[in-house]
CSV table of C-alpha atoms and ligand atoms in Angstrom, one decimal:
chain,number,residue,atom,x,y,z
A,1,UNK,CA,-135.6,-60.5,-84.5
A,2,UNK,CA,-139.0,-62.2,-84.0
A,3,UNK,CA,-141.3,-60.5,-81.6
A,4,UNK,CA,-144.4,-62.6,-80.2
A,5,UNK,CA,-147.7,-60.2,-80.0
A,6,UNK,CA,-151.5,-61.1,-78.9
A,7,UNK,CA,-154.1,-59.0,-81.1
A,8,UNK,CA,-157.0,-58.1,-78.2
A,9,UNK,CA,-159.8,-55.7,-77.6
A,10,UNK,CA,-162.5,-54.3,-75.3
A,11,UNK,CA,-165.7,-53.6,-76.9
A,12,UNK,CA,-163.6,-52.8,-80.3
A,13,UNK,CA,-161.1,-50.5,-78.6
A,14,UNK,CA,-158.1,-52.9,-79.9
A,15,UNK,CA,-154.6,-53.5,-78.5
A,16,UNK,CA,-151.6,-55.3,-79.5
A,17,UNK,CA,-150.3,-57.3,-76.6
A,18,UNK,CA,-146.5,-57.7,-75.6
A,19,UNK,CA,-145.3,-59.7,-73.2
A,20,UNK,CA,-142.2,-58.5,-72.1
A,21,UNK,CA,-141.6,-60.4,-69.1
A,22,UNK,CA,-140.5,-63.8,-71.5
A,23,UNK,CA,-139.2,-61.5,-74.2
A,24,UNK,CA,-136.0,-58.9,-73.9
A,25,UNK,CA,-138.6,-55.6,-75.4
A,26,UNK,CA,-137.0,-51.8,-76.4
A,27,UNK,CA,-139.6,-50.3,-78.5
A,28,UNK,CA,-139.4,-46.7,-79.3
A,29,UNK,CA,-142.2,-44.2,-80.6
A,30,UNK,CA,-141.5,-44.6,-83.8
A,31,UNK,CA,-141.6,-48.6,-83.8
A,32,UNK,CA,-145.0,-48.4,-81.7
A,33,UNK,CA,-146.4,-46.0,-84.0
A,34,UNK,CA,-145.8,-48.6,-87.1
A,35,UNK,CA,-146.8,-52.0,-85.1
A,36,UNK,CA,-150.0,-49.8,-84.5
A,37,UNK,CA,-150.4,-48.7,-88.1
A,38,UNK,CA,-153.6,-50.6,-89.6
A,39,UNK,CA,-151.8,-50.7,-92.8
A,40,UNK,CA,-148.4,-51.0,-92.7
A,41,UNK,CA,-148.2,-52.5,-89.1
A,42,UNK,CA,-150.8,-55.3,-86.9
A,43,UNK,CA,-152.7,-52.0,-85.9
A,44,UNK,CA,-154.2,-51.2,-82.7
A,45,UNK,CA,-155.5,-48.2,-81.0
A,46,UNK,CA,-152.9,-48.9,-78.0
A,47,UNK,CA,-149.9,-51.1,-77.6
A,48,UNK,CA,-149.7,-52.9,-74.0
A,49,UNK,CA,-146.8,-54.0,-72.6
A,50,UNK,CA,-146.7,-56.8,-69.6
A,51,UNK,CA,-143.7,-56.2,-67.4
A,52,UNK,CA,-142.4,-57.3,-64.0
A,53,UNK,CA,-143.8,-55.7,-61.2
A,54,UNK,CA,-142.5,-51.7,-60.0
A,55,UNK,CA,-144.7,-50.9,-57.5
A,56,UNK,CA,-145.0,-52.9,-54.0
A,57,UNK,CA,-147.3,-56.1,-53.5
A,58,UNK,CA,-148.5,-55.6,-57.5
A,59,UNK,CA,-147.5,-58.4,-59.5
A,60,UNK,CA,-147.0,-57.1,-62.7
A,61,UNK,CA,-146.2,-53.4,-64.0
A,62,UNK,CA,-148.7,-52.5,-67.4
A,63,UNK,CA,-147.4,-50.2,-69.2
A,64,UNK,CA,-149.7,-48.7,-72.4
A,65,UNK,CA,-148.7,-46.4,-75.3
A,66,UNK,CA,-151.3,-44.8,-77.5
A,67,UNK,CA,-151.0,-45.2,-81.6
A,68,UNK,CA,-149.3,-41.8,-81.9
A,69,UNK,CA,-146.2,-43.5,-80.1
A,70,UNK,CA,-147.3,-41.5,-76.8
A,71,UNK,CA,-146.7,-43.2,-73.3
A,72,UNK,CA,-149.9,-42.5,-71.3
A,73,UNK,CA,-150.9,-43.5,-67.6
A,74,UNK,CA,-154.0,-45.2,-68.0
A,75,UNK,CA,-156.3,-47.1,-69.9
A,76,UNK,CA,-159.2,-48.9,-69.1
A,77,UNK,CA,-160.3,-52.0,-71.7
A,78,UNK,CA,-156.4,-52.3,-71.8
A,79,UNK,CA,-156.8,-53.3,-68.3
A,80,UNK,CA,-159.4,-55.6,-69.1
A,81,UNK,CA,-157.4,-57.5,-71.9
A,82,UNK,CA,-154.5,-57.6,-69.3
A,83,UNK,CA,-155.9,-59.5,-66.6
A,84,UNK,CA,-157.3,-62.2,-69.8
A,85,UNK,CA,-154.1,-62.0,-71.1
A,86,UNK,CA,-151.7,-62.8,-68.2
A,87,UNK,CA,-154.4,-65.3,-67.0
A,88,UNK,CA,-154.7,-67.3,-70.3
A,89,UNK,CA,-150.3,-67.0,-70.8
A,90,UNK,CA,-150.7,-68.9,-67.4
A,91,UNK,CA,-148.2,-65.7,-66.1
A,92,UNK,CA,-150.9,-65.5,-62.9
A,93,UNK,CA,-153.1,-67.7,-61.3
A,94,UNK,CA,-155.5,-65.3,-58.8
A,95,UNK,CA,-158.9,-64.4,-59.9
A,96,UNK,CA,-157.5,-61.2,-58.3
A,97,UNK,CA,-154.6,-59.3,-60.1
A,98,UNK,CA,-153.2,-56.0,-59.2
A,99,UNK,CA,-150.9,-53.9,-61.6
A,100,UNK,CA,-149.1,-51.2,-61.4
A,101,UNK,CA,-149.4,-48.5,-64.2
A,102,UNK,CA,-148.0,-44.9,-64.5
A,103,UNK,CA,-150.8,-43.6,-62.4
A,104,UNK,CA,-150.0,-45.6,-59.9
A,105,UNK,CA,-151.7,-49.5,-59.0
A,106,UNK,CA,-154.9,-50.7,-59.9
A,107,UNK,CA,-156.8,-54.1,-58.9
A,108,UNK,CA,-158.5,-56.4,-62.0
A,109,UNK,CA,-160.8,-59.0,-61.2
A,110,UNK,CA,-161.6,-62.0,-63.2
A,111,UNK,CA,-165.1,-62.6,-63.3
A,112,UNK,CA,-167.0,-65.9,-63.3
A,113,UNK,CA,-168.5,-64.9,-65.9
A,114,UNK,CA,-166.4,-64.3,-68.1
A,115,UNK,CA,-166.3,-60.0,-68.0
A,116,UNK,CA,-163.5,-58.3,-66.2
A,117,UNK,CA,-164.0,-55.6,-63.2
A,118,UNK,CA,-161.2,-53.5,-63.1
A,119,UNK,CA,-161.1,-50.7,-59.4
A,120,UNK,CA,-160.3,-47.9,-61.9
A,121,UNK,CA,-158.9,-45.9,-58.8
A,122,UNK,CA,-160.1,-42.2,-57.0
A,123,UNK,CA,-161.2,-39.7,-59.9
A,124,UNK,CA,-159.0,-37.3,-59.3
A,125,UNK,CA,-159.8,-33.2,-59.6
A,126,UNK,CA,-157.1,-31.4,-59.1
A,127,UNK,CA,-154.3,-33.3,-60.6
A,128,UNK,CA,-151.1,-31.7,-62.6
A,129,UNK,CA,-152.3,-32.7,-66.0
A,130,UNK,CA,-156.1,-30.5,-65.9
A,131,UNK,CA,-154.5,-27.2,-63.8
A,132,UNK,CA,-157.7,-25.6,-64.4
A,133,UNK,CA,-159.6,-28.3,-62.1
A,134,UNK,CA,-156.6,-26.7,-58.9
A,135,UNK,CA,-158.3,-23.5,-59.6
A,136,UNK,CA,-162.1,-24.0,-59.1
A,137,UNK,CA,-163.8,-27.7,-57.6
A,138,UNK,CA,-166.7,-26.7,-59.7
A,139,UNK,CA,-167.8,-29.8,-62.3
A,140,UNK,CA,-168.7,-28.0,-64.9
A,141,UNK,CA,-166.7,-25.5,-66.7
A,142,UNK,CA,-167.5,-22.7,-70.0
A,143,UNK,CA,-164.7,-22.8,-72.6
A,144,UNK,CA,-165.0,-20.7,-75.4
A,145,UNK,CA,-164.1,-23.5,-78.4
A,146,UNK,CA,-164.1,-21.2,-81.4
A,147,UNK,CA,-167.4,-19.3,-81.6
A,148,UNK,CA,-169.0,-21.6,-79.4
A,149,UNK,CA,-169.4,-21.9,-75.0
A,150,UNK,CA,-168.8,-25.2,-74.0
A,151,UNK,CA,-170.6,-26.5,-70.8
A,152,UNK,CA,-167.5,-28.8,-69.5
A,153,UNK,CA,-166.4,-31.3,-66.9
A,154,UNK,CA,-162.9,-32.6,-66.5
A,155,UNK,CA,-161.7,-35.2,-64.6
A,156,UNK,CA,-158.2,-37.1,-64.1
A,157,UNK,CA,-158.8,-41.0,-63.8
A,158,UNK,CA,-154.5,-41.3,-64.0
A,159,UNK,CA,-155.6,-39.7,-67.7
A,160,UNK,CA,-157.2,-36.3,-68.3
A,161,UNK,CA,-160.8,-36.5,-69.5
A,162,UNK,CA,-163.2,-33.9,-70.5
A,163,UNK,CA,-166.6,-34.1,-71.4
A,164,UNK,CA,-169.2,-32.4,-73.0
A,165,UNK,CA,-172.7,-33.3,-72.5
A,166,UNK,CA,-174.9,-33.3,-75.6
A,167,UNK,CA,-178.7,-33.0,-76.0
A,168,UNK,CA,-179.4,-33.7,-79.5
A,169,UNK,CA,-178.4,-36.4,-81.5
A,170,UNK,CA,-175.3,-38.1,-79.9
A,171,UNK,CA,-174.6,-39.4,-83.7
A,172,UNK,CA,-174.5,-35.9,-85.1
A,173,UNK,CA,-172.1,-34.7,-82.4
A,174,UNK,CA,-169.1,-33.0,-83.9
A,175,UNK,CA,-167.0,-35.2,-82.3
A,176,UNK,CA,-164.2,-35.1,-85.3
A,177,UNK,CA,-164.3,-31.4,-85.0
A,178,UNK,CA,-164.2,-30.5,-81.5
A,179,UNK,CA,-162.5,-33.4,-80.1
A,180,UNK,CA,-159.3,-32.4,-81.7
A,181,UNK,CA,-159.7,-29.1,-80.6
A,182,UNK,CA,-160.7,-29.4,-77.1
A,183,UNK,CA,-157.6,-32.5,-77.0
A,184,UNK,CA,-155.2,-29.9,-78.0
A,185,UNK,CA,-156.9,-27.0,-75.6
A,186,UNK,CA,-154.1,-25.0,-73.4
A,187,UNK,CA,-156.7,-25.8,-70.7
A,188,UNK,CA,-155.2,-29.5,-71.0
A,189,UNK,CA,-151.7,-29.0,-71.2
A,190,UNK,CA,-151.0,-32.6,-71.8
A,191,UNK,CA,-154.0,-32.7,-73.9
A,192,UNK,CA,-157.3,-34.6,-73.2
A,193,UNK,CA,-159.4,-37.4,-74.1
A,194,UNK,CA,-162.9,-35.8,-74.8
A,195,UNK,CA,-166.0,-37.9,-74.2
A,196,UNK,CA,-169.3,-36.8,-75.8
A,197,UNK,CA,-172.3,-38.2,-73.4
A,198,UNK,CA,-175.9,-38.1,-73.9
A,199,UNK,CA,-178.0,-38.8,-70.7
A,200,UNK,CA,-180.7,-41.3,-71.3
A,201,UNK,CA,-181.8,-41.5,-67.3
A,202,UNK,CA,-180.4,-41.5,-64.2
A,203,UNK,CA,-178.6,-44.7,-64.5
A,204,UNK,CA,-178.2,-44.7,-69.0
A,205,UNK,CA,-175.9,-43.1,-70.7
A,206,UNK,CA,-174.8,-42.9,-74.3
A,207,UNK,CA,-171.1,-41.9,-75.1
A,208,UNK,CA,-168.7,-41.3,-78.2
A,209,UNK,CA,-164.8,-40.4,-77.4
A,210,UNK,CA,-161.9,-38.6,-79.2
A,211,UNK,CA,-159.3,-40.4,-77.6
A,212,UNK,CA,-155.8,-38.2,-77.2
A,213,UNK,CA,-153.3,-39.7,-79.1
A,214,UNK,CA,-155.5,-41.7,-81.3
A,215,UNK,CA,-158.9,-39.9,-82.4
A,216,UNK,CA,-162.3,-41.3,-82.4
A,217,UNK,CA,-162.1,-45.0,-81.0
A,218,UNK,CA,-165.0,-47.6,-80.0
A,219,UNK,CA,-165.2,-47.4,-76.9
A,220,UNK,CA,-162.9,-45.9,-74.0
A,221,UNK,CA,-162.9,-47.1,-70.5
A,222,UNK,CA,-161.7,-44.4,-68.7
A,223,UNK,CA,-163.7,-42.0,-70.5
A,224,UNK,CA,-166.8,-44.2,-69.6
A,225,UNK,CA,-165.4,-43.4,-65.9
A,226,UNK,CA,-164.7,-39.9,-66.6
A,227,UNK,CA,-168.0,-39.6,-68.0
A,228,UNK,CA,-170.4,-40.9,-65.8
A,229,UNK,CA,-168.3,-39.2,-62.8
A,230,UNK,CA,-169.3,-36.0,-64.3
A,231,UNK,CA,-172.8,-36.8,-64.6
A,232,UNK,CA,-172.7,-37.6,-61.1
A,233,UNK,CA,-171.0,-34.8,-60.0
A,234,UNK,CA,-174.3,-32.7,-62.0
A,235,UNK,CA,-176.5,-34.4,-60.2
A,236,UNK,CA,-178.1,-36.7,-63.1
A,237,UNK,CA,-176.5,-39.7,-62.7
A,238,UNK,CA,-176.8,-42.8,-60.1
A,239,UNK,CA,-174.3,-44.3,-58.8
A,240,UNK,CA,-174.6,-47.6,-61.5
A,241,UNK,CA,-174.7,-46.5,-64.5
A,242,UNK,CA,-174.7,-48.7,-68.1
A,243,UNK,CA,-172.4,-46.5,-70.4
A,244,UNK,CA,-173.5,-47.5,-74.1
A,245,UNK,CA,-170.5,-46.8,-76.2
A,246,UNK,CA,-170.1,-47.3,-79.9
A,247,UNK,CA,-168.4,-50.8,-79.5
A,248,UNK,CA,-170.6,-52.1,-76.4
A,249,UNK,CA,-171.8,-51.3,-73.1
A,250,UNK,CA,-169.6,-51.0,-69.8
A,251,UNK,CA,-171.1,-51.3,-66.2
A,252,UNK,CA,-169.3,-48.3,-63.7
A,253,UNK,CA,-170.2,-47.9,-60.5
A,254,UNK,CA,-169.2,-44.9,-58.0
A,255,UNK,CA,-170.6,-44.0,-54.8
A,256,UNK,CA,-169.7,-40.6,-54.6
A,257,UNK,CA,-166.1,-38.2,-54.1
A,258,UNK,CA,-163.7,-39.7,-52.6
A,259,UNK,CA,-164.4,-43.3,-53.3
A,260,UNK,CA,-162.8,-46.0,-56.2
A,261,UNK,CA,-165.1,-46.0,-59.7
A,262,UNK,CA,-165.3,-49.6,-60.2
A,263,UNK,CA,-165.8,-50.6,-64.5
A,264,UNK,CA,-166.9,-53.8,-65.6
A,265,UNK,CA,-167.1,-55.2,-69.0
A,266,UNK,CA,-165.6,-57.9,-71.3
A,267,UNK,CA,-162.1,-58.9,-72.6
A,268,UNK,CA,-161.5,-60.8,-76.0
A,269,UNK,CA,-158.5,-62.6,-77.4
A,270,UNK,CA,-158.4,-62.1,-81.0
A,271,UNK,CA,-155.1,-63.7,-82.5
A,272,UNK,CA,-151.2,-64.6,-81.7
A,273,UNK,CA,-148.7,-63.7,-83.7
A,274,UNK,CA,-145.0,-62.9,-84.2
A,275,UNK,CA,-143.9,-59.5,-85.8
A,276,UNK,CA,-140.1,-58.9,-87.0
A,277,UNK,CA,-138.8,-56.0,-84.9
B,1,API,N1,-156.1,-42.4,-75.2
B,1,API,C1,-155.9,-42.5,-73.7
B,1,API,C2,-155.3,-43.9,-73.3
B,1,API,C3,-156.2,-45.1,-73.7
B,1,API,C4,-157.5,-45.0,-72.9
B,1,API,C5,-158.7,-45.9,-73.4
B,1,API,N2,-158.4,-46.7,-74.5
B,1,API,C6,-159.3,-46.6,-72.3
B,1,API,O1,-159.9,-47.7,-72.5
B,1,API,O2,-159.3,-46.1,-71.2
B,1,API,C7,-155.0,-41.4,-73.2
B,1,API,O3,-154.3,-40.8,-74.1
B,1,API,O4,-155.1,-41.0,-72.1
């Protein structure tokens, strides 16, 4: 059976778009893991799926699955490409577009210019997923990774997040060694996305992420919100800040606890095509 798929992505973080509110869609782990193989499938760091709406006054339900065939509750350029997708497809007509996802409902905007700005939601500290953060408010947490103490934040945005700050060189980070590790920590018992940020100033940032369930990707937008939160919560970040990832640079914004991170960035359509499921 034919199955119609849009190829999109967020400053190189890519996605393989489904729209199963046109088409009947039962994809299992296995199936998403080869449609997001970059050899033997389309490949993708997430699949997306477009469904009807769940949750009250949202109009469509996004559901996102990470290349390991996991089901995860957020992700941020996903969000992006949905709101481009669902506008382009004609599915809405608002500038304004709110979605429900696993974490519960977020608002996309679509920009005059072009970019996206997606209300990410309340960073949240003491959610199931990070148990640690129930124990202790504090931002910044020592875990012993092996032979080394780790100064470390962690932070919920619907996803777990930590993050590491890093003085030296962000490119010599050992982001392929420690990201696996710290992803598979029992401090994050449904594992964790681990962002690597360097602090340029008060509203700069540079960041590389291991991304759970997929490994190092371009760019992340929650992580880009997890990040800069935790610089915040140090005391060394604004409340704009410009988070340079590998792929490109994302604009978040956050007043302070308690209130919505806001992320702004772009959203590209790359090609259609139909897959035999
Ligand atoms: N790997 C993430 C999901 C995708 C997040 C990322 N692509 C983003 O833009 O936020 C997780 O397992 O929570």
């Amino acid at each position: 059976m034919r199955m119609r798929f849009t190829k999109m992505q967020g400053l190189g973080n890519d996605f393989v778009v489904i729209d199963a509110i046109r088409q009947r869609i039962e994809l299992d782990a296995e199936q998403i893991r080869q449609l997001a193989d970059r050899h033997f499938g389309i490949g993708c760091d997430q699949v997306l799926l477009v469904e009807p709406p769940r949750l009250p006054e949202t109009a469509f339900h996004y559901r996102i699955f990470n290349a390991d065939g996991t089901e995860v509750e957020q992700c941020g350029n996903g969000a992006r490409c949905f709101a481009r997708y669902v506008r382009d497809e004609g599915l809405a007509e608002a500038d304004l577009i709110r979605v429900g996802t696993a974490a519960g409902a977020i608002s996309l905007q679509l920009r005059a210019d072009g970019q996206v700005s997606v209300d990410m939601g309340v960073p949240r500290f003491a959610p199931a997923e990070i148990p640690l953060l129930a124990r202790s408010r504090a931002p910044a947490y020592d875990l012993g990774a092996g032979c080394r103490a780790l100064r470390i934040g962690a932070v919920s945005m619907g996803n777990p997040h930590a993050v590491l700050s890093v003085s030296d060189d962000l490119e010599q980070a050992p982001v392929a060694e420690l990201g696996p590790r710290i992803e598979r920590d029992p401090l994050f018992p449904r594992g964790a996305n681990v962002g690597f940020m360097q602090r340029q100033h008060a509203a700069a940032i540079r960041l590389r992420v291991w991304e759970r369930g997929v490994g190092e990707t371009l760019a992340c937008g929650t992580g880009a919100c997890a990040a800069m939160v935790i610089g915040r919560l140090w005391g060394e970040l604004e409340e704009r800040v410009e988070v340079s990832l590998p792929g490109g640079t994302l604009l978040i914004e956050w007043p302070g606890e308690g209130s919505p991170v806001t992320m702004t960035g772009p959203a590209t359509r790359v090609f259609d095509g139909e897959i035999d499921r």
